[in-house]
């Protein structure tokens, strides 16, 4: 990347070195100096990082960016081989067909009907927490989110969910696995999902209303879905249906613990919960980059041209902190309005599970504040670690402690 005077520009080493833990100074530098920045990925692919709000917003819905390697000539699909045939990696008309099949499970009325179950599951998880200290990720956020997506899909209760969750998370840090590790993971996850689908077929239950049975019927009866699309769709829903919400609860709680005035504000004015959820989504985006797209034709941007076929990474977390769009963009302000963050995407690939994610957050945060009383980080902030994913931003663990005795379910705080 060169600037207008033809000088080559590179982000400062110290920002690059710190960007996994704290990407925001690095993003601020890119927005100011190289808003369309060409990086080379560890596998040698050029990847253009787009970091300004207006560009990310417009390009999320721009048909000149394609998901299909067949169109772009470059492979950039999300997920392991054999599981990539799903809506995230599709352009219209395939995308429209696949999206219609899953939309039905996430319409507002269906999501609203889950509210009592989300509430009861969250209360149960808090009942089971050890007294005084816990890992908010493993003991609360992950089991809550996983339990909801498995209910929607109809994954039987007796399946080994820690094993499944482990494999799904490993696909996010795929590059680190090496080619033997990748092949093994692909095989195990594929076999697991194929067996899950075979079991659903054996056990029947077409009238059960769960999403997996609906997709199986679309495959077996209506011919609207191929077998590869069926397994690829099961994979992507199980993955994004939980890890994203885990990150909302984890990143959001950490942000509140680091901004005690905002935490107190939410405790004092619980009616702020809807704007609080939007601000927590904006402030530390659970999905920091959109899934990869590639230029289907040469794309002029900021005095340079992204060649057809190059991979383009739309950096949502950077757009959300763009001071040209948001006043005091680096501040957490639970009363912020308007708040046009891009954390749930935009355009045809806008998040299918947006209503579910918001509802889970709407239940989880007030419940944590009410049940746990005075919450603190149980470890020094610098010892927290972030999972090494290219797309997601989430903590591996969030150890918390609380000094007030946990309030039992149903009692006011
Ligand atoms: C706080 C939680 C969540 C966040 C921040 C989030 C964020 C996003 C974003 C940014 C996209 C667009 C990606 C792109 O354009 O490349 C997306 C798409 C998607 N999300 Fe979510 N998501 C969340 C929760 C969920 C949940 C609970 C589900 C439930 C299954 C879900 C399912 C999906 C699916 C299937 C897509 C792909 C849609 C398509 O390609 O048409 N998400 N999400």
GROMACS .gro file of C-alpha atoms and ligand atoms in nm:
model
  456
    1UNK     CA    1   0.000   0.000   0.000
    2UNK     CA    2   0.132   0.347  -0.086
    3UNK     CA    3   0.008   0.684   0.023
    4UNK     CA    4  -0.068   0.965  -0.222
    5UNK     CA    5   0.295   1.071  -0.244
    6UNK     CA    6   0.392   0.718  -0.340
    7UNK     CA    7   0.555   0.642  -0.003
    8UNK     CA    8   0.495   0.297   0.125
    9UNK     CA    9   0.302   0.295   0.454
   10UNK     CA   10   0.326   0.026   0.717
   11UNK     CA   11   0.156   0.021   1.057
   12UNK     CA   12   0.397   0.069   1.349
   13UNK     CA   13   0.544  -0.256   1.478
   14UNK     CA   14   0.422  -0.204   1.834
   15UNK     CA   15   0.059  -0.169   1.719
   16UNK     CA   16   0.090  -0.482   1.505
   17UNK     CA   17   0.243  -0.674   1.795
   18UNK     CA   18  -0.036  -0.568   2.035
   19UNK     CA   19  -0.330  -0.602   1.795
   20UNK     CA   20  -0.451  -0.942   1.907
   21UNK     CA   21  -0.498  -0.829   2.266
   22UNK     CA   22  -0.602  -0.471   2.186
   23UNK     CA   23  -0.677  -0.418   1.816
   24UNK     CA   24  -0.827  -0.070   1.852
   25UNK     CA   25  -0.509   0.145   1.830
   26UNK     CA   26  -0.406  -0.061   1.526
   27UNK     CA   27  -0.746  -0.010   1.361
   28UNK     CA   28  -0.729   0.366   1.437
   29UNK     CA   29  -0.393   0.382   1.261
   30UNK     CA   30  -0.528   0.196   0.956
   31UNK     CA   31  -0.837   0.418   0.934
   32UNK     CA   32  -0.617   0.728   0.941
   33UNK     CA   33  -0.330   0.615   0.717
   34UNK     CA   34  -0.432   0.316   0.504
   35UNK     CA   35  -0.811   0.264   0.497
   36UNK     CA   36  -0.773  -0.005   0.227
   37UNK     CA   37  -0.464  -0.190   0.348
   38UNK     CA   38  -0.314  -0.488   0.164
   39UNK     CA   39  -0.179  -0.755   0.396
   40UNK     CA   40  -0.047  -1.096   0.306
   41UNK     CA   41  -0.203  -1.378   0.510
   42UNK     CA   42   0.010  -1.656   0.665
   43UNK     CA   43  -0.094  -1.879   0.372
   44UNK     CA   44   0.038  -1.618   0.124
   45UNK     CA   45  -0.299  -1.476   0.008
   46UNK     CA   46  -0.331  -1.099  -0.027
   47UNK     CA   47  -0.610  -0.980   0.205
   48UNK     CA   48  -0.736  -0.618   0.194
   49UNK     CA   49  -0.831  -0.479   0.534
   50UNK     CA   50  -1.111  -0.220   0.503
   51UNK     CA   51  -1.147  -0.021   0.823
   52UNK     CA   52  -1.358   0.298   0.779
   53UNK     CA   53  -1.727   0.294   0.872
   54UNK     CA   54  -1.867   0.420   0.539
   55UNK     CA   55  -1.663   0.171   0.338
   56UNK     CA   56  -1.746  -0.127   0.559
   57UNK     CA   57  -2.117  -0.035   0.565
   58UNK     CA   58  -2.137   0.003   0.187
   59UNK     CA   59  -1.923  -0.298   0.099
   60UNK     CA   60  -2.117  -0.535   0.329
   61UNK     CA   61  -2.406  -0.499   0.083
   62UNK     CA   62  -2.207  -0.452  -0.240
   63UNK     CA   63  -2.261  -0.726  -0.502
   64UNK     CA   64  -1.913  -0.656  -0.645
   65UNK     CA   65  -1.788  -0.854  -0.346
   66UNK     CA   66  -1.861  -1.222  -0.385
   67UNK     CA   67  -1.858  -1.522  -0.157
   68UNK     CA   68  -1.804  -1.780  -0.428
   69UNK     CA   69  -1.452  -1.886  -0.518
   70UNK     CA   70  -1.596  -1.996  -0.855
   71UNK     CA   71  -1.675  -1.632  -0.933
   72UNK     CA   72  -1.364  -1.480  -0.787
   73UNK     CA   73  -1.106  -1.740  -0.882
   74UNK     CA   74  -0.968  -1.746  -0.525
   75UNK     CA   75  -1.063  -1.976  -0.241
   76UNK     CA   76  -1.181  -1.785   0.063
   77UNK     CA   77  -1.464  -1.990   0.213
   78UNK     CA   78  -1.544  -1.997   0.583
   79UNK     CA   79  -1.519  -2.337   0.754
   80UNK     CA   80  -1.352  -2.674   0.699
   81UNK     CA   81  -1.355  -2.860   0.368
   82UNK     CA   82  -1.674  -3.063   0.329
   83UNK     CA   83  -1.872  -2.822   0.549
   84UNK     CA   84  -1.849  -2.507   0.338
   85UNK     CA   85  -2.170  -2.547   0.139
   86UNK     CA   86  -2.389  -2.310   0.337
   87UNK     CA   87  -2.542  -1.962   0.324
   88UNK     CA   88  -2.234  -1.785   0.460
   89UNK     CA   89  -2.035  -1.896   0.155
   90UNK     CA   90  -2.308  -1.842  -0.106
   91UNK     CA   91  -2.419  -1.563  -0.342
   92UNK     CA   92  -2.771  -1.526  -0.482
   93UNK     CA   93  -2.959  -1.723  -0.603
   94UNK     CA   94  -2.812  -2.009  -0.389
   95UNK     CA   95  -2.789  -1.776  -0.092
   96UNK     CA   96  -3.154  -1.672  -0.122
   97UNK     CA   97  -3.267  -2.037  -0.133
   98UNK     CA   98  -3.052  -2.140   0.166
   99UNK     CA   99  -3.142  -1.834   0.369
  100UNK     CA  100  -3.517  -1.893   0.324
  101UNK     CA  101  -3.480  -2.241   0.468
  102UNK     CA  102  -3.320  -2.123   0.792
  103UNK     CA  103  -3.505  -1.791   0.834
  104UNK     CA  104  -3.820  -1.964   0.949
  105UNK     CA  105  -3.664  -2.070   1.280
  106UNK     CA  106  -3.551  -1.716   1.364
  107UNK     CA  107  -3.860  -1.505   1.293
  108UNK     CA  108  -3.955  -1.280   1.588
  109UNK     CA  109  -4.248  -1.495   1.707
  110UNK     CA  110  -4.031  -1.812   1.719
  111UNK     CA  111  -3.754  -1.631   1.902
  112UNK     CA  112  -3.995  -1.468   2.148
  113UNK     CA  113  -4.133  -1.814   2.231
  114UNK     CA  114  -3.787  -1.912   2.356
  115UNK     CA  115  -3.780  -1.638   2.619
  116UNK     CA  116  -3.901  -1.852   2.915
  117UNK     CA  117  -3.652  -2.126   2.825
  118UNK     CA  118  -3.360  -1.882   2.799
  119UNK     CA  119  -3.458  -1.730   3.134
  120UNK     CA  120  -3.492  -2.070   3.306
  121UNK     CA  121  -3.164  -2.200   3.158
  122UNK     CA  122  -2.976  -1.889   3.265
  123UNK     CA  123  -3.122  -1.909   3.618
  124UNK     CA  124  -3.026  -2.280   3.640
  125UNK     CA  125  -2.671  -2.208   3.533
  126UNK     CA  126  -2.639  -1.941   3.801
  127UNK     CA  127  -2.786  -2.181   4.061
  128UNK     CA  128  -2.515  -2.430   3.972
  129UNK     CA  129  -2.224  -2.186   3.990
  130UNK     CA  130  -1.977  -2.245   4.271
  131UNK     CA  131  -2.017  -1.982   4.544
  132UNK     CA  132  -1.828  -1.658   4.497
  133UNK     CA  133  -1.619  -1.726   4.189
  134UNK     CA  134  -1.665  -1.873   3.841
  135UNK     CA  135  -1.554  -1.860   3.479
  136UNK     CA  136  -1.828  -1.660   3.309
  137UNK     CA  137  -1.746  -1.818   2.971
  138UNK     CA  138  -1.739  -2.189   3.065
  139UNK     CA  139  -1.990  -2.176   3.350
  140UNK     CA  140  -2.249  -1.943   3.200
  141UNK     CA  141  -2.217  -1.789   2.854
  142UNK     CA  142  -2.114  -2.100   2.658
  143UNK     CA  143  -2.366  -2.345   2.808
  144UNK     CA  144  -2.644  -2.085   2.776
  145UNK     CA  145  -2.580  -2.006   2.409
  146UNK     CA  146  -2.512  -2.368   2.316
  147UNK     CA  147  -2.824  -2.488   2.487
  148UNK     CA  148  -3.038  -2.244   2.283
  149UNK     CA  149  -2.894  -2.328   1.942
  150UNK     CA  150  -2.913  -2.701   2.010
  151UNK     CA  151  -3.279  -2.661   2.111
  152UNK     CA  152  -3.354  -2.470   1.789
  153UNK     CA  153  -3.177  -2.729   1.576
  154UNK     CA  154  -3.307  -3.027   1.774
  155UNK     CA  155  -2.969  -3.175   1.876
  156UNK     CA  156  -3.047  -3.460   2.119
  157UNK     CA  157  -2.956  -3.398   2.485
  158UNK     CA  158  -2.743  -3.710   2.519
  159UNK     CA  159  -2.483  -3.606   2.260
  160UNK     CA  160  -2.143  -3.510   2.396
  161UNK     CA  161  -2.169  -3.134   2.363
  162UNK     CA  162  -1.829  -3.039   2.510
  163UNK     CA  163  -1.671  -3.253   2.235
  164UNK     CA  164  -1.888  -3.087   1.968
  165UNK     CA  165  -1.824  -2.737   2.104
  166UNK     CA  166  -1.451  -2.810   2.118
  167UNK     CA  167  -1.443  -2.919   1.753
  168UNK     CA  168  -1.652  -2.619   1.640
  169UNK     CA  169  -1.422  -2.376   1.821
  170UNK     CA  170  -1.116  -2.548   1.674
  171UNK     CA  171  -1.244  -2.464   1.325
  172UNK     CA  172  -1.210  -2.096   1.416
  173UNK     CA  173  -0.841  -2.132   1.486
  174UNK     CA  174  -0.799  -2.354   1.190
  175UNK     CA  175  -0.485  -2.197   1.048
  176UNK     CA  176  -0.293  -2.282   1.361
  177UNK     CA  177  -0.380  -2.653   1.329
  178UNK     CA  178  -0.130  -2.742   1.049
  179UNK     CA  179  -0.242  -2.957   0.758
  180UNK     CA  180  -0.252  -3.290   0.952
  181UNK     CA  181  -0.449  -3.125   1.232
  182UNK     CA  182  -0.689  -2.970   0.979
  183UNK     CA  183  -0.751  -3.298   0.799
  184UNK     CA  184  -0.815  -3.476   1.129
  185UNK     CA  185  -1.051  -3.203   1.252
  186UNK     CA  186  -1.240  -3.202   0.920
  187UNK     CA  187  -1.285  -3.577   0.939
  188UNK     CA  188  -1.399  -3.586   1.302
  189UNK     CA  189  -1.641  -3.296   1.272
  190UNK     CA  190  -1.783  -3.424   0.944
  191UNK     CA  191  -1.835  -3.771   1.094
  192UNK     CA  192  -1.999  -3.622   1.404
  193UNK     CA  193  -2.246  -3.410   1.207
  194UNK     CA  194  -2.317  -3.690   0.956
  195UNK     CA  195  -2.400  -3.923   1.246
  196UNK     CA  196  -2.621  -3.656   1.405
  197UNK     CA  197  -2.816  -3.618   1.079
  198UNK     CA  198  -2.836  -3.997   1.030
  199UNK     CA  199  -2.971  -4.034   1.383
  200UNK     CA  200  -3.235  -3.765   1.325
  201UNK     CA  201  -3.336  -3.946   1.006
  202UNK     CA  202  -3.357  -4.283   1.187
  203UNK     CA  203  -3.555  -4.147   1.478
  204UNK     CA  204  -3.791  -3.950   1.254
  205UNK     CA  205  -4.002  -3.683   1.423
  206UNK     CA  206  -4.091  -3.479   1.116
  207UNK     CA  207  -4.364  -3.302   1.309
  208UNK     CA  208  -4.123  -3.198   1.586
  209UNK     CA  209  -4.076  -2.851   1.441
  210UNK     CA  210  -3.702  -2.845   1.501
  211UNK     CA  211  -3.483  -2.681   1.239
  212UNK     CA  212  -3.272  -2.987   1.161
  213UNK     CA  213  -3.581  -3.195   1.079
  214UNK     CA  214  -3.707  -2.907   0.862
  215UNK     CA  215  -3.374  -2.903   0.674
  216UNK     CA  216  -3.375  -3.283   0.642
  217UNK     CA  217  -3.725  -3.264   0.491
  218UNK     CA  218  -3.606  -2.992   0.251
  219UNK     CA  219  -3.330  -3.230   0.144
  220UNK     CA  220  -3.519  -3.563   0.134
  221UNK     CA  221  -3.866  -3.456   0.028
  222UNK     CA  222  -3.865  -3.115  -0.140
  223UNK     CA  223  -3.520  -3.152  -0.300
  224UNK     CA  224  -3.439  -2.792  -0.198
  225UNK     CA  225  -3.112  -2.879  -0.030
  226UNK     CA  226  -2.828  -3.113  -0.121
  227UNK     CA  227  -2.673  -3.348   0.135
  228UNK     CA  228  -2.357  -3.135   0.139
  229UNK     CA  229  -2.565  -2.821   0.199
  230UNK     CA  230  -2.754  -2.997   0.478
  231UNK     CA  231  -2.438  -3.084   0.669
  232UNK     CA  232  -2.276  -2.747   0.588
  233UNK     CA  233  -2.582  -2.561   0.718
  234UNK     CA  234  -2.589  -2.767   1.038
  235UNK     CA  235  -2.221  -2.680   1.090
  236UNK     CA  236  -2.254  -2.305   1.037
  237UNK     CA  237  -2.565  -2.272   1.256
  238UNK     CA  238  -2.407  -2.465   1.542
  239UNK     CA  239  -2.092  -2.256   1.515
  240UNK     CA  240  -2.224  -1.903   1.476
  241UNK     CA  241  -2.534  -1.973   1.682
  242UNK     CA  242  -2.329  -1.997   1.998
  243UNK     CA  243  -1.979  -1.856   1.974
  244UNK     CA  244  -2.104  -1.511   1.880
  245UNK     CA  245  -2.342  -1.482   2.175
  246UNK     CA  246  -2.074  -1.617   2.409
  247UNK     CA  247  -1.856  -1.328   2.294
  248UNK     CA  248  -2.136  -1.075   2.344
  249UNK     CA  249  -2.177  -1.188   2.706
  250UNK     CA  250  -1.801  -1.220   2.767
  251UNK     CA  251  -1.683  -0.901   2.594
  252UNK     CA  252  -1.986  -0.711   2.724
  253UNK     CA  253  -1.929  -0.815   3.087
  254UNK     CA  254  -1.560  -0.726   3.061
  255UNK     CA  255  -1.648  -0.384   2.918
  256UNK     CA  256  -1.890  -0.322   3.208
  257UNK     CA  257  -1.633  -0.433   3.465
  258UNK     CA  258  -1.384  -0.190   3.316
  259UNK     CA  259  -1.641   0.093   3.317
  260UNK     CA  260  -1.799   0.069   3.660
  261UNK     CA  261  -1.991   0.393   3.611
  262UNK     CA  262  -2.174   0.229   3.319
  263UNK     CA  263  -2.232  -0.091   3.514
  264UNK     CA  264  -2.382   0.112   3.801
  265UNK     CA  265  -2.592   0.307   3.552
  266UNK     CA  266  -2.742  -0.013   3.414
  267UNK     CA  267  -2.809  -0.140   3.765
  268UNK     CA  268  -2.982   0.187   3.859
  269UNK     CA  269  -3.174   0.221   3.531
  270UNK     CA  270  -3.256  -0.131   3.409
  271UNK     CA  271  -3.482   0.019   3.140
  272UNK     CA  272  -3.160   0.111   2.954
  273UNK     CA  273  -3.104  -0.256   2.870
  274UNK     CA  274  -3.192  -0.228   2.498
  275UNK     CA  275  -2.956   0.060   2.429
  276UNK     CA  276  -2.697  -0.109   2.656
  277UNK     CA  277  -2.704  -0.423   2.439
  278UNK     CA  278  -2.652  -0.214   2.123
  279UNK     CA  279  -2.360  -0.029   2.282
  280UNK     CA  280  -2.198  -0.350   2.411
  281UNK     CA  281  -2.232  -0.493   2.059
  282UNK     CA  282  -2.066  -0.180   1.917
  283UNK     CA  283  -1.794  -0.130   2.174
  284UNK     CA  284  -1.618  -0.467   2.145
  285UNK     CA  285  -1.777  -0.642   1.848
  286UNK     CA  286  -1.819  -1.020   1.906
  287UNK     CA  287  -1.757  -1.075   1.532
  288UNK     CA  288  -1.473  -0.837   1.464
  289UNK     CA  289  -1.448  -0.895   1.089
  290UNK     CA  290  -1.715  -1.001   0.844
  291UNK     CA  291  -1.661  -1.341   0.687
  292UNK     CA  292  -1.434  -1.320   0.386
  293UNK     CA  293  -1.548  -1.195   0.051
  294UNK     CA  294  -1.348  -1.151  -0.267
  295UNK     CA  295  -1.361  -0.883  -0.536
  296UNK     CA  296  -1.562  -1.016  -0.832
  297UNK     CA  297  -1.423  -0.728  -1.045
  298UNK     CA  298  -1.149  -0.464  -0.997
  299UNK     CA  299  -1.260  -0.241  -0.710
  300UNK     CA  300  -1.131   0.120  -0.693
  301UNK     CA  301  -1.101   0.244  -0.335
  302UNK     CA  302  -0.906   0.531  -0.176
  303UNK     CA  303  -0.673   0.586  -0.469
  304UNK     CA  304  -0.586   0.220  -0.515
  305UNK     CA  305  -0.757  -0.067  -0.699
  306UNK     CA  306  -0.830  -0.401  -0.536
  307UNK     CA  307  -0.770  -0.656  -0.812
  308UNK     CA  308  -1.047  -0.899  -0.908
  309UNK     CA  309  -1.008  -1.219  -0.707
  310UNK     CA  310  -0.835  -1.062  -0.406
  311UNK     CA  311  -0.983  -1.134  -0.066
  312UNK     CA  312  -1.144  -0.839   0.114
  313UNK     CA  313  -1.185  -0.831   0.491
  314UNK     CA  314  -1.446  -0.585   0.622
  315UNK     CA  315  -1.334  -0.490   0.971
  316UNK     CA  316  -1.657  -0.439   1.162
  317UNK     CA  317  -1.484  -0.370   1.496
  318UNK     CA  318  -1.289  -0.085   1.338
  319UNK     CA  319  -1.595   0.064   1.164
  320UNK     CA  320  -1.774   0.066   1.500
  321UNK     CA  321  -1.499   0.286   1.648
  322UNK     CA  322  -1.474   0.528   1.354
  323UNK     CA  323  -1.481   0.882   1.501
  324UNK     CA  324  -1.622   1.013   1.172
  325UNK     CA  325  -1.936   0.814   1.250
  326UNK     CA  326  -1.953   0.794   1.631
  327UNK     CA  327  -1.889   1.077   1.876
  328UNK     CA  328  -1.645   0.972   2.150
  329UNK     CA  329  -1.613   0.645   1.959
  330UNK     CA  330  -1.371   0.486   2.208
  331UNK     CA  331  -1.599   0.554   2.506
  332UNK     CA  332  -1.856   0.309   2.637
  333UNK     CA  333  -2.187   0.496   2.667
  334UNK     CA  334  -2.488   0.277   2.736
  335UNK     CA  335  -2.722   0.567   2.654
  336UNK     CA  336  -2.570   0.621   2.306
  337UNK     CA  337  -2.830   0.705   2.047
  338UNK     CA  338  -2.839   0.675   1.753
  339UNK     CA  339  -2.615   0.371   1.744
  340UNK     CA  340  -2.580   0.241   1.389
  341UNK     CA  341  -2.310  -0.015   1.466
  342UNK     CA  342  -2.237  -0.286   1.211
  343UNK     CA  343  -2.189  -0.570   1.459
  344UNK     CA  344  -2.470  -0.780   1.314
  345UNK     CA  345  -2.368  -0.714   0.954
  346UNK     CA  346  -2.574  -0.554   0.680
  347UNK     CA  347  -2.726  -0.648   0.345
  348UNK     CA  348  -2.811  -1.000   0.230
  349UNK     CA  349  -2.587  -1.170   0.488
  350UNK     CA  350  -2.726  -0.967   0.782
  351UNK     CA  351  -2.723  -1.188   1.090
  352UNK     CA  352  -2.999  -1.451   1.084
  353UNK     CA  353  -2.983  -1.483   1.462
  354UNK     CA  354  -2.989  -1.110   1.547
  355UNK     CA  355  -3.318  -1.127   1.741
  356UNK     CA  356  -3.204  -1.435   1.932
  357UNK     CA  357  -2.867  -1.281   2.018
  358UNK     CA  358  -3.030  -0.962   2.142
  359UNK     CA  359  -3.283  -1.157   2.349
  360UNK     CA  360  -3.011  -1.371   2.509
  361UNK     CA  361  -2.820  -1.053   2.599
  362UNK     CA  362  -3.136  -0.886   2.726
  363UNK     CA  363  -3.190  -1.174   2.967
  364UNK     CA  364  -2.828  -1.248   3.060
  365UNK     CA  365  -2.694  -0.907   3.163
  366UNK     CA  366  -2.974  -0.801   3.401
  367UNK     CA  367  -2.978  -1.150   3.553
  368UNK     CA  368  -2.603  -1.142   3.619
  369UNK     CA  369  -2.632  -0.802   3.786
  370UNK     CA  370  -2.930  -0.908   3.993
  371UNK     CA  371  -2.811  -1.252   4.098
  372UNK     CA  372  -2.442  -1.192   4.156
  373UNK     CA  373  -2.450  -0.855   4.325
  374UNK     CA  374  -2.111  -0.680   4.324
  375UNK     CA  375  -1.909  -0.845   4.046
  376UNK     CA  376  -1.532  -0.811   4.003
  377UNK     CA  377  -1.270  -0.949   3.770
  378UNK     CA  378  -1.106  -1.235   3.960
  379UNK     CA  379  -0.770  -1.201   3.779
  380UNK     CA  380  -0.554  -0.909   3.669
  381UNK     CA  381  -0.688  -0.778   3.334
  382UNK     CA  382  -0.351  -0.835   3.165
  383UNK     CA  383  -0.376  -1.210   3.229
  384UNK     CA  384  -0.696  -1.244   3.021
  385UNK     CA  385  -0.644  -1.419   2.688
  386UNK     CA  386  -0.831  -1.385   2.359
  387UNK     CA  387  -0.896  -1.680   2.132
  388UNK     CA  388  -0.680  -1.679   1.819
  389UNK     CA  389  -0.956  -1.641   1.559
  390UNK     CA  390  -0.936  -1.436   1.239
  391UNK     CA  391  -1.304  -1.343   1.250
  392UNK     CA  392  -1.436  -1.369   1.606
  393UNK     CA  393  -1.326  -1.166   1.907
  394UNK     CA  394  -1.379  -1.359   2.226
  395UNK     CA  395  -1.211  -1.436   2.557
  396UNK     CA  396  -1.095  -1.788   2.633
  397UNK     CA  397  -1.204  -1.744   2.996
  398UNK     CA  398  -1.348  -1.466   3.209
  399UNK     CA  399  -1.288  -1.543   3.577
  400UNK     CA  400  -1.516  -1.332   3.795
  401UNK     CA  401  -1.586  -1.313   4.164
  402UNK     CA  402  -1.872  -1.156   4.352
  403UNK     CA  403  -1.889  -1.042   4.709
  404UNK     CA  404  -2.263  -1.033   4.771
  405UNK     CA  405  -2.428  -1.369   4.831
  406UNK     CA  406  -2.598  -1.486   4.514
  407UNK     CA  407  -2.965  -1.390   4.514
  408UNK     CA  408  -3.177  -1.697   4.455
  409UNK     CA  409  -3.409  -1.704   4.160
  410UNK     CA  410  -3.716  -1.491   4.162
  411UNK     CA  411  -3.607  -1.264   4.450
  412UNK     CA  412  -3.550  -0.892   4.385
  413UNK     CA  413  -3.196  -0.764   4.426
  414LIG     C1  414  -2.411  -1.131   1.947
  414LIG     C2  415  -2.428  -1.233   1.867
  414LIG     C3  416  -2.409  -1.230   1.719
  414LIG     C4  417  -2.332  -1.147   1.642
  414LIG     C5  418  -2.246  -1.030   1.687
  414LIG     C6  419  -2.347  -1.190   1.504
  414LIG     C7  420  -2.287  -1.127   1.397
  414LIG     C8  421  -2.308  -1.163   1.266
  414LIG     C9  422  -2.252  -1.094   1.152
  414LIG    C10  423  -2.161  -0.973   1.159
  414LIG    C11  424  -2.295  -1.157   1.041
  414LIG    C12  425  -2.265  -1.116   0.896
  414LIG    C13  426  -2.138  -1.180   0.847
  414LIG    C14  427  -2.100  -1.137   0.708
  414LIG     O1  428  -2.170  -1.058   0.642
  414LIG     O2  429  -1.995  -1.184   0.663
  414LIG    C15  430  -2.374  -1.269   1.084
  414LIG    C16  431  -2.431  -1.359   0.999
  414LIG    C17  432  -2.495  -1.473   1.043
  414LIG     N1  433  -2.535  -1.501   1.172
  414LIG    FE1  434  -2.494  -1.393   1.336
  414LIG     N2  435  -2.429  -1.300   1.502
  414LIG    C18  436  -2.470  -1.326   1.630
  414LIG    C19  437  -2.554  -1.428   1.672
  414LIG    C20  438  -2.606  -1.523   1.589
  414LIG    C21  439  -2.692  -1.629   1.633
  414LIG    C22  440  -2.741  -1.654   1.776
  414LIG    C23  441  -2.719  -1.703   1.522
  414LIG    C24  442  -2.808  -1.825   1.524
  414LIG    C25  443  -2.799  -1.923   1.444
  414LIG    C26  444  -2.652  -1.643   1.409
  414LIG    C27  445  -2.653  -1.688   1.280
  414LIG    C28  446  -2.597  -1.623   1.172
  414LIG    C29  447  -2.597  -1.677   1.036
  414LIG    C30  448  -2.654  -1.810   0.993
  414LIG    C31  449  -2.534  -1.582   0.957
  414LIG    C32  450  -2.508  -1.591   0.807
  414LIG    C33  451  -2.618  -1.519   0.735
  414LIG    C34  452  -2.599  -1.519   0.585
  414LIG     O3  453  -2.490  -1.547   0.536
  414LIG     O4  454  -2.701  -1.492   0.519
  414LIG     N3  455  -2.585  -1.532   1.453
  414LIG     N4  456  -2.384  -1.270   1.221
   0.00000   0.00000   0.00000
